[in-house]
Tab-separated table of C-alpha atoms and ligand atoms in Angstrom:
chain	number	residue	atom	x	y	z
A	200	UNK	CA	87.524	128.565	68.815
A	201	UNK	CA	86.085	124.704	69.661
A	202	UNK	CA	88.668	123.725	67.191
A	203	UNK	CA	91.466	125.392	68.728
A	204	UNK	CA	90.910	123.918	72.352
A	205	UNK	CA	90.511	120.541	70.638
A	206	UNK	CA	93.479	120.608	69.452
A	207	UNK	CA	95.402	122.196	72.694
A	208	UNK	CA	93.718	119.072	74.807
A	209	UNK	CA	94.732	116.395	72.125
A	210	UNK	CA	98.492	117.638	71.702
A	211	UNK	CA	98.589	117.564	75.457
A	212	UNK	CA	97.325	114.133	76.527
A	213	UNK	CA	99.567	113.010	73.391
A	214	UNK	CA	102.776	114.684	75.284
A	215	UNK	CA	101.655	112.492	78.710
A	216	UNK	CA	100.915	109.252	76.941
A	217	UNK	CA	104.844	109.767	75.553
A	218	UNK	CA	105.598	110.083	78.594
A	219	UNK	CA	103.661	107.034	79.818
A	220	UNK	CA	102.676	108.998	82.913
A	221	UNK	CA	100.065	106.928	85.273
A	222	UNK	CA	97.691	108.553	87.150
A	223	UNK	CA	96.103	106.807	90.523
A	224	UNK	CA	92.713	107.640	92.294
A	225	UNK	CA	91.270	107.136	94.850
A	226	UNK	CA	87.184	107.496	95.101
A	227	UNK	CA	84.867	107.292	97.713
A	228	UNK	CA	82.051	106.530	96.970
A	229	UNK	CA	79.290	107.394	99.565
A	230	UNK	CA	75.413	107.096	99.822
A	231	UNK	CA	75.806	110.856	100.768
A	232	UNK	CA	78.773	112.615	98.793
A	233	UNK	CA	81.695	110.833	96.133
A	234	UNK	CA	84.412	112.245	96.789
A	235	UNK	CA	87.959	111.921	94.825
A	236	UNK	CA	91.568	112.007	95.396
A	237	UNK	CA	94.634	111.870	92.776
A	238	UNK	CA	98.369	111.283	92.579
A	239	UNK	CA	98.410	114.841	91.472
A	240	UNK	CA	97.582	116.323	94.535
A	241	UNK	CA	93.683	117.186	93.529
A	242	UNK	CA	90.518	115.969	95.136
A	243	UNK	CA	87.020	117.057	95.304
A	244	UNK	CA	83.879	115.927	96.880
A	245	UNK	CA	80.440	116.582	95.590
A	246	UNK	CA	77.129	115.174	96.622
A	247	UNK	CA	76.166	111.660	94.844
A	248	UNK	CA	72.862	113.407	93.424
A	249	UNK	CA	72.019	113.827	89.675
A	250	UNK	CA	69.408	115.379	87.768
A	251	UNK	CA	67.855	115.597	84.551
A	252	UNK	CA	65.768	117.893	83.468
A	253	UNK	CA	61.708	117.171	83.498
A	254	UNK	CA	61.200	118.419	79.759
A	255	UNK	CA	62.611	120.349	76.959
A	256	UNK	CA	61.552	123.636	78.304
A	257	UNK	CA	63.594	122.833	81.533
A	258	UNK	CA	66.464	121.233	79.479
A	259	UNK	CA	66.357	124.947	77.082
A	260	UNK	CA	66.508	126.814	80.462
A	261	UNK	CA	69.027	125.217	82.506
A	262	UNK	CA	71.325	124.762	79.158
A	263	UNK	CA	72.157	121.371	80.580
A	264	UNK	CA	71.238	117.640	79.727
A	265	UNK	CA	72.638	116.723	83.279
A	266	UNK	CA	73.237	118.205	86.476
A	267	UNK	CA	75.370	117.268	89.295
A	268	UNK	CA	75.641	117.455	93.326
A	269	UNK	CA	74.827	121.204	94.692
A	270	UNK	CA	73.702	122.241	91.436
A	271	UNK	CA	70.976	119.622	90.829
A	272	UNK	CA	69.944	119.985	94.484
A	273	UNK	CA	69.465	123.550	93.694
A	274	UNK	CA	67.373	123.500	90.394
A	275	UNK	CA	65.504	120.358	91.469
A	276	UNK	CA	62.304	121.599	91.353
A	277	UNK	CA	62.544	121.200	87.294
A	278	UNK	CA	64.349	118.268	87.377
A	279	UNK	CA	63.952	113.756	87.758
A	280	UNK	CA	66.203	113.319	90.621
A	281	UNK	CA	68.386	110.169	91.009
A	282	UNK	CA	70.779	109.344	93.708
A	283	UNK	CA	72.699	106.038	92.263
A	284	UNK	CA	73.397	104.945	95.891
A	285	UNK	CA	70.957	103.706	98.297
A	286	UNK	CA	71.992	102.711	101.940
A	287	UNK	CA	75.424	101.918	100.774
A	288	UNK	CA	74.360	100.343	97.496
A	289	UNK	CA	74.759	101.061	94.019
A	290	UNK	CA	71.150	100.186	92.453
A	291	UNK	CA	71.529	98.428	89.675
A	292	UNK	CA	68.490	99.824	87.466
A	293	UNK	CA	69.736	100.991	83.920
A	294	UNK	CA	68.808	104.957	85.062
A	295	UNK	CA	70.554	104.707	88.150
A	296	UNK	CA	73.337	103.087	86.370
A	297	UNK	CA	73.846	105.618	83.604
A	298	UNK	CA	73.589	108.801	86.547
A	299	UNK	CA	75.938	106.940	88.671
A	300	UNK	CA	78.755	106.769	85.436
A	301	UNK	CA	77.808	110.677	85.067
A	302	UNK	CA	78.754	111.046	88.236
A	303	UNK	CA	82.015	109.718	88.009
A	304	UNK	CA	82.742	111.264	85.067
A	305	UNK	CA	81.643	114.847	86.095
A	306	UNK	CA	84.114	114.139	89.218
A	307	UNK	CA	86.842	113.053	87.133
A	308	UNK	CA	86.193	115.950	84.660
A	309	UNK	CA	86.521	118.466	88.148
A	310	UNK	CA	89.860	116.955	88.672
A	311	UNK	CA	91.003	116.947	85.155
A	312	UNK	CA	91.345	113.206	85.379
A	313	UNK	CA	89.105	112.707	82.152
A	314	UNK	CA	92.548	113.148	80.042
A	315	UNK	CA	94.225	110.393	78.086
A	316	UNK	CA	96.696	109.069	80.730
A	317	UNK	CA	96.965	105.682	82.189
A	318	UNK	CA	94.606	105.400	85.065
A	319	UNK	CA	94.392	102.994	87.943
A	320	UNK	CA	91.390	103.808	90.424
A	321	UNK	CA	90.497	101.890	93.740
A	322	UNK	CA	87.044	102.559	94.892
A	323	UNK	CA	85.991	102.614	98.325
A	324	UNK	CA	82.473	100.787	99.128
A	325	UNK	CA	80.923	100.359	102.386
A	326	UNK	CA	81.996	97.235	103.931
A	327	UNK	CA	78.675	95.625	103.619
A	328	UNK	CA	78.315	95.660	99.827
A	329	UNK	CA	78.095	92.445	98.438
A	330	UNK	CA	80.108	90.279	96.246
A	331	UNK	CA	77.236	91.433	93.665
A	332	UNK	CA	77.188	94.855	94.485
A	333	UNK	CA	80.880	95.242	94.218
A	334	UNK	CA	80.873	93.445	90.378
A	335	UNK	CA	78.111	96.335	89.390
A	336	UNK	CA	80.256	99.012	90.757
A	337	UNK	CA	83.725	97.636	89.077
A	338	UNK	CA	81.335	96.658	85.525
A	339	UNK	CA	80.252	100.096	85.344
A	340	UNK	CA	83.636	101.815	86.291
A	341	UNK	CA	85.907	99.842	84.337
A	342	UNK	CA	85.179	101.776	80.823
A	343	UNK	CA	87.432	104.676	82.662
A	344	UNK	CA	90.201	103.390	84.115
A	345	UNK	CA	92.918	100.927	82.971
A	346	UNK	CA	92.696	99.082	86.521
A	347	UNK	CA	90.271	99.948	89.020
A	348	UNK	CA	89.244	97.769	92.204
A	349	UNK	CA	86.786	97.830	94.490
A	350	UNK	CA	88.019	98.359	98.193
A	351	UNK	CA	86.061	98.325	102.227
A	352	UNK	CA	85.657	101.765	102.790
A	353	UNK	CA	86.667	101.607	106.263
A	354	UNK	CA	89.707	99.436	105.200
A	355	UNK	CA	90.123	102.872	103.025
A	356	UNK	CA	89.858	104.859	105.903
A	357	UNK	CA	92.321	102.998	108.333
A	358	UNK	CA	95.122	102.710	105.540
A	359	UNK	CA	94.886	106.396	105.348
A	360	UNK	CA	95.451	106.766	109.155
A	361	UNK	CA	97.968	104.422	108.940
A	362	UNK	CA	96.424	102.109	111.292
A	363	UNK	CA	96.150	98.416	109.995
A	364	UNK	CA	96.683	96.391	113.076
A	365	UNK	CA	93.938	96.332	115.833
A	366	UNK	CA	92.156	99.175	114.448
A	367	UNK	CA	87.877	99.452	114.850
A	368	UNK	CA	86.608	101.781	112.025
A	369	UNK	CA	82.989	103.318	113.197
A	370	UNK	CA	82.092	104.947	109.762
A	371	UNK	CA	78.749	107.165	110.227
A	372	UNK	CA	77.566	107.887	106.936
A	373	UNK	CA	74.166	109.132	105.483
A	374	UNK	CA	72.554	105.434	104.846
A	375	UNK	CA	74.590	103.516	107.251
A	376	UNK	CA	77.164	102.791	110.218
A	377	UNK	CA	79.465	100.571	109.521
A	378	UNK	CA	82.035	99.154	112.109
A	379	UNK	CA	84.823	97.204	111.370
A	380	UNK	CA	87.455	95.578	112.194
A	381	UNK	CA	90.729	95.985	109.732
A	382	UNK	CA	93.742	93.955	111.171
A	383	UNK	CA	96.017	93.910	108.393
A	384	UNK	CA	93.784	91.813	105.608
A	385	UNK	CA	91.048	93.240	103.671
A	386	UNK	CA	87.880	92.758	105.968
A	387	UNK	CA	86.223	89.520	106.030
A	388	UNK	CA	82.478	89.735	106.404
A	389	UNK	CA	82.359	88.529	110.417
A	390	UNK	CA	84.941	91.759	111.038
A	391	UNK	CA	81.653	94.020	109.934
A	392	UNK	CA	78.804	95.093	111.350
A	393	UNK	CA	76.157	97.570	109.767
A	394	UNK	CA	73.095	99.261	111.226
A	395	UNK	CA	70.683	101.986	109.198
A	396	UNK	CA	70.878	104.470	112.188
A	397	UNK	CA	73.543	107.137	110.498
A	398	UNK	CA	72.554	110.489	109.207
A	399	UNK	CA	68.850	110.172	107.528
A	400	UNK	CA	68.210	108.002	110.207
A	401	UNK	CA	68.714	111.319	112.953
A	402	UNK	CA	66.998	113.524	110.499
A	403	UNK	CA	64.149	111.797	109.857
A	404	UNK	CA	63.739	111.254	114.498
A	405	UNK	CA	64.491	115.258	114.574
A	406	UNK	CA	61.485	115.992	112.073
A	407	UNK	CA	59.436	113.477	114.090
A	408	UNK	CA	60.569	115.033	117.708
A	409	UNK	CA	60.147	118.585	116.591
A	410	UNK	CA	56.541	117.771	114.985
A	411	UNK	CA	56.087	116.015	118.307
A	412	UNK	CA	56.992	118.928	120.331
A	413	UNK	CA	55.470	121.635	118.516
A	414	UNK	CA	51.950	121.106	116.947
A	415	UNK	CA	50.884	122.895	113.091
A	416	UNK	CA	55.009	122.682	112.844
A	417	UNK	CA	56.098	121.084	109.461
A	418	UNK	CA	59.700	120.970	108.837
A	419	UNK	CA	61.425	118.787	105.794
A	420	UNK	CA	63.891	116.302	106.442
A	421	UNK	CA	66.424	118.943	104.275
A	422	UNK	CA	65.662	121.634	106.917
A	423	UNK	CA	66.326	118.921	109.605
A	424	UNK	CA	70.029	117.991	108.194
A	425	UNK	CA	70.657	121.635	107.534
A	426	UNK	CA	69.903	122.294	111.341
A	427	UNK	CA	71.853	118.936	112.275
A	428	UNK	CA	74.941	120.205	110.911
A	429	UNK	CA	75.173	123.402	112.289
A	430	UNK	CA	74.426	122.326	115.845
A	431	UNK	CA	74.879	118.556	116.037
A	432	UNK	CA	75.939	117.209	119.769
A	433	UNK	CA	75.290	114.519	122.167
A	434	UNK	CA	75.684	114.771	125.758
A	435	UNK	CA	75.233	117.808	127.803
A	436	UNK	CA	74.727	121.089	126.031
A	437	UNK	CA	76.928	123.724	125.694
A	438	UNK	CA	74.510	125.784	124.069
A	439	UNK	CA	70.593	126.677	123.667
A	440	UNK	CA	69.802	126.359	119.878
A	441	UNK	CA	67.022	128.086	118.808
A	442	UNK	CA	66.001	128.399	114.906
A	443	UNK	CA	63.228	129.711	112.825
A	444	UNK	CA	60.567	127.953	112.099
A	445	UNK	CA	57.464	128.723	110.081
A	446	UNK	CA	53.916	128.418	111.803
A	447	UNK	CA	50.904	129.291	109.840
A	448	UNK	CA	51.879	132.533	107.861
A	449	UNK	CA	54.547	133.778	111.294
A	450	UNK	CA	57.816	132.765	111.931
A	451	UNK	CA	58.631	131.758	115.092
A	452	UNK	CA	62.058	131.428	116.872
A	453	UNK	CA	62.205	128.015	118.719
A	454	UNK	CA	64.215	126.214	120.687
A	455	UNK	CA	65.247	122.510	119.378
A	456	UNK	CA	68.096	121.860	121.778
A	457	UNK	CA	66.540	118.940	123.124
A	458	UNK	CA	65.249	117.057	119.803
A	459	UNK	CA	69.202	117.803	118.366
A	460	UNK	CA	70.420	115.908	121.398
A	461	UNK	CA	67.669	112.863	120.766
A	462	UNK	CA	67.710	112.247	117.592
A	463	UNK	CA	71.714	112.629	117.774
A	464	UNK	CA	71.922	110.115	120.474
A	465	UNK	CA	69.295	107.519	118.991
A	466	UNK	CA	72.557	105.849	116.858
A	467	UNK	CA	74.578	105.655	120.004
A	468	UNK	CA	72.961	102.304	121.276
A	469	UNK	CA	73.963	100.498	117.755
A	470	UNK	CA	77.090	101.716	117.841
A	471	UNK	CA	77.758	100.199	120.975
A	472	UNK	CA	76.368	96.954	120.590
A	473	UNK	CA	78.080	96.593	117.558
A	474	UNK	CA	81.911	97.774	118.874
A	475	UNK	CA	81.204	95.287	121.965
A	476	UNK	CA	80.392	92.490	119.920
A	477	UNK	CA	83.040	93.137	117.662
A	478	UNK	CA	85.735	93.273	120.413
A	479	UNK	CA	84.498	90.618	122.263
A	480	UNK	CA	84.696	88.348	119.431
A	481	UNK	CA	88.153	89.077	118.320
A	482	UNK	CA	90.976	87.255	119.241
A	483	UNK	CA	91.407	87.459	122.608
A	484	UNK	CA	95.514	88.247	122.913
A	485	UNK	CA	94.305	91.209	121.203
A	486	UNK	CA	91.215	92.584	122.566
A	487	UNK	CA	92.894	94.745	124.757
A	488	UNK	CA	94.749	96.549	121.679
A	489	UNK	CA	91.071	96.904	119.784
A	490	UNK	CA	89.127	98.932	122.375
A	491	UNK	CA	91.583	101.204	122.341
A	492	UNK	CA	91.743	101.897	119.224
A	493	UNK	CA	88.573	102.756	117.746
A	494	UNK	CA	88.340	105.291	115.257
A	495	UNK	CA	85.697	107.605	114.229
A	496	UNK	CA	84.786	108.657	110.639
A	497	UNK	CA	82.287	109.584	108.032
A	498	UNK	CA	80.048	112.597	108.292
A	499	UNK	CA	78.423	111.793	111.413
A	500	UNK	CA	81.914	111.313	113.074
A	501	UNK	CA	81.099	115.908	113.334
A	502	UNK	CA	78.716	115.416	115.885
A	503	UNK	CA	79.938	117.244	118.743
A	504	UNK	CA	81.169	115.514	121.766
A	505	UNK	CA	79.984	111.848	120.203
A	506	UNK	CA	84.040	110.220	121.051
A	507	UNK	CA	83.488	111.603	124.413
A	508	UNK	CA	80.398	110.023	124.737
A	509	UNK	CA	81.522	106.651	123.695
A	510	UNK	CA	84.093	106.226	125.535
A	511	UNK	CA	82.380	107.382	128.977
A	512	UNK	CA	79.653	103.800	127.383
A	513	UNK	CA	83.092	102.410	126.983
A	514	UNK	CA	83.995	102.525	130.467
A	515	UNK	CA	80.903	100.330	131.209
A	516	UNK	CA	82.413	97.533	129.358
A	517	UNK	CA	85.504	97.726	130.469
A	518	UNK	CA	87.038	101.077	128.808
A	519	UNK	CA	88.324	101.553	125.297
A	520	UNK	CA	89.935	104.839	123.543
A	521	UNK	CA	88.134	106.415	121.339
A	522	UNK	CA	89.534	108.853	118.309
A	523	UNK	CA	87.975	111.138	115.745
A	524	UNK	CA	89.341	111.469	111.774
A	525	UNK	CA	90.642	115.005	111.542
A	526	UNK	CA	89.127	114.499	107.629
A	527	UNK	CA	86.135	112.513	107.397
A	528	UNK	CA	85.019	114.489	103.712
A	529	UNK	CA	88.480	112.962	102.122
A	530	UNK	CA	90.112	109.845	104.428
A	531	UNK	CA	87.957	107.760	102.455
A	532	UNK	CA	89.204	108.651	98.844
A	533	UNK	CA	92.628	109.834	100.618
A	534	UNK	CA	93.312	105.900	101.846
A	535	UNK	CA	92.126	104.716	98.359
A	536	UNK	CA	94.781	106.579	96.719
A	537	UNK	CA	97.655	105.456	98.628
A	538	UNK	CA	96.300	101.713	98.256
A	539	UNK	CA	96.312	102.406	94.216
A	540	UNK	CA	99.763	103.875	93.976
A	541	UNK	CA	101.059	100.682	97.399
A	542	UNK	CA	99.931	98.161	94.543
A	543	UNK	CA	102.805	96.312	93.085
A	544	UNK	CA	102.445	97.675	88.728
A	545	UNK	CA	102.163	93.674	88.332
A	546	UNK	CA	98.638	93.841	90.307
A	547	UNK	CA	97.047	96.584	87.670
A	548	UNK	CA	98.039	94.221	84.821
A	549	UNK	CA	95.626	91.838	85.743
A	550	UNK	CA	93.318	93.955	88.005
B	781	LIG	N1	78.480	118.548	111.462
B	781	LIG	C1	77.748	117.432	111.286
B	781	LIG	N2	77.074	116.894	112.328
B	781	LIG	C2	76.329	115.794	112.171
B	781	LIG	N3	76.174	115.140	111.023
B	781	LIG	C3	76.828	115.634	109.948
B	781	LIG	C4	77.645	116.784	110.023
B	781	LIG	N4	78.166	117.020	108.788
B	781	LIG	C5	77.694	116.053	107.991
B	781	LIG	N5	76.880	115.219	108.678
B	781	LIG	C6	76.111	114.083	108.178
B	781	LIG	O1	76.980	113.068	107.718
B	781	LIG	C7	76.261	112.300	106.758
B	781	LIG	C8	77.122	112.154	105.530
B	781	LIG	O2	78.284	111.489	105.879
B	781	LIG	P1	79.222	110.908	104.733
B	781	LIG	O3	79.436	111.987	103.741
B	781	LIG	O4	80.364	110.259	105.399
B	781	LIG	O5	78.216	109.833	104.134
B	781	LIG	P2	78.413	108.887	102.884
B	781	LIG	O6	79.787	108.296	102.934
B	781	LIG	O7	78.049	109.597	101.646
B	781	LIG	O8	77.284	107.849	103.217
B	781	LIG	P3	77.383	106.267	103.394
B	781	LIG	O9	78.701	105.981	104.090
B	781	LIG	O10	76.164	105.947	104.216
B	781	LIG	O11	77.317	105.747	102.011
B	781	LIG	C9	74.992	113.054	106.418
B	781	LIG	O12	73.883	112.487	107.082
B	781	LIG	C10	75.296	114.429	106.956
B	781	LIG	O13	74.117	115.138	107.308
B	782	LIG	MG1	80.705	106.714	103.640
């Protein structure tokens, strides 16, 4: 039976490299989730988490040598858990180096993107990652692809809107906001600015506010981002929320409408400093064109009501229009893709 599929897989990828077909992706990849894109028309996005298991008991029982994204999360108990990417960065210890080219290759494999085809890849990064960084990522890619670059993720994101000219990116990730300005050229580093307040950042103040609040409560920063994405807002709410929450040996239904809207609102001040200093230190004939178009993405770009928000701060400093990404899981990957297959074929020979 192995022997039959073996062969089915081998007489196929044969057929495509006849046929010298070239397959581009585009990856994203994020402290939070990887996600992928191809010329085909497939993408998926899992979490950036892998796990192996603890011991040969745990190894016999989950039948695996590696799990990846939900799956680890869910068995994790019996498993050493690595996530490859830290704030933004890929660490660059062997262990995390070997889960992070697992990861790739489990996302390629969900894809089918793991066949014998010509590949060219672009990877999106967040803009802060360094020269260094951006080697390490490329070094441990290139065994799977026949070009691959690295890309600014929010240079990633704008391409895919189609927006290169006058455009602010405000990408709210897991580890990090990054804001940039893309006008055209790949981002220089004085077009960026990066601050830790993103998503673990307003999970981390909602454990603190609730544990604040409520005394003998203990909640986990998991519970906190679970709650966070159902009912993330800023501003006024529409809504009470109220969740369950175990106290001693009861559960008790509480209300955590006003912690959600603090911790929510403690990256606002960042964000602002960092779009006014990035607008007012653009070229002046063009300032005017900038604050008005200043885009939203990444995860935290869900939080309800947050463009409304910042452009009401906006109008303090002179006004500014403020947009969300309809797809903040895939623009990333999405605007890597359509760089890869923009590139003239003469770039991937020497890429
Ligand atoms: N509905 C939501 N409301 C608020 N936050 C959300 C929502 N959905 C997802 N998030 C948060 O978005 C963050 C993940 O965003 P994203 O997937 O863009 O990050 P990433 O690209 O992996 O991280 P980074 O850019 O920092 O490397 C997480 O903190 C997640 O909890
Ligand atoms: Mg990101």
């Amino acid at each position: 039976m192995a022997n039959k599929k073996k062969v089915v897989i081998e007489k196929a990828s044969a057929t495509r490299v006849k046929e010298n077909k070239t397959l581009y992706i585009g990856i994203d990849l994020g402290t939070n989730h990887t996600a992928i894109s191809t010329s085909e028309g497939k993408k998926k996005s899992i979490l950036s988490i892998v796990g192996i298991p603890r011991d040969a008991v745990a190894s016999k029982f989950l039948k695996k040598e590696r799990l990846y994204g939900d799956e680890a999360l869910k068995h994790r108990v019996a498993l050493n858990m690595f996530k490859p990417i830290e704030s933004g960065l890929l660490k660059n210890q062997r262990e995390d180096l070997e889960a992070a080219k697992g990861l790739l290759q489990y996302i390629m494999g969900l894809v089918d993107a793991n066949r014998d085809v010509k590949k060219y890849a672009i990877i999106g990064v967040p803009s802060q990652a360094s020269v260094l960084n951006k080697k390490i990522i490329t070094e441990m890619a290139k065994d799977f692809f026949d070009g691959v670059m690295v890309a600014s993720e929010p240079f990633c994101v704008a391409y895919n809107l189609g927006e290169l000219e006058h455009t602010l990116v405000v990408d709210i990730g897991a580890g990090t906001t990054d804001i940039c300005r893309v006008h055209g050229t790949l981002p220089e580093p004085d077009d960026q600015i990066s601050s830790n307040k993103a998503g673990d950042y307003i999970d981390a103040e909602l454990v603190r506010l609730i544990s604040e609040e409520y005394a003998n409560v203990r909640v986990t920063n998991e519970v906190a981002k679970k709650w966070k994405e159902h009912s993330s807002f800023v501003g006024e709410p529409e809504e009470e929320i109220v969740v369950d929450i175990p106290v001693d040996s009861s559960i008790l239904k509480l209300s955590i409408t006003k912690e959600i809207r603090t911790a929510c609102e403690s990256i606002i001040p960042d964000i602002m400093s960092g779009i006014s200093k990035l607008i007012s230190t653009y070229d002046p004939d063009f300032q005017e064109y900038l604050r008005n178009n200043i885009w939203l993405a990444g995860g935290g770009s869900l939080i309800r009501n947050i463009d409304v928000v910042l452009g009401k701060e906006l109008e303090l400093i002179d006004g500014g229009k403020v947009f969300k990404d309809t797809d903040p899981v895939f623009s990333g990957a999405n605007g890597a893709l359509k760089l890869a297959q923009d590139m003239p074929p003469e770039f991937w020979q020497t890429a």
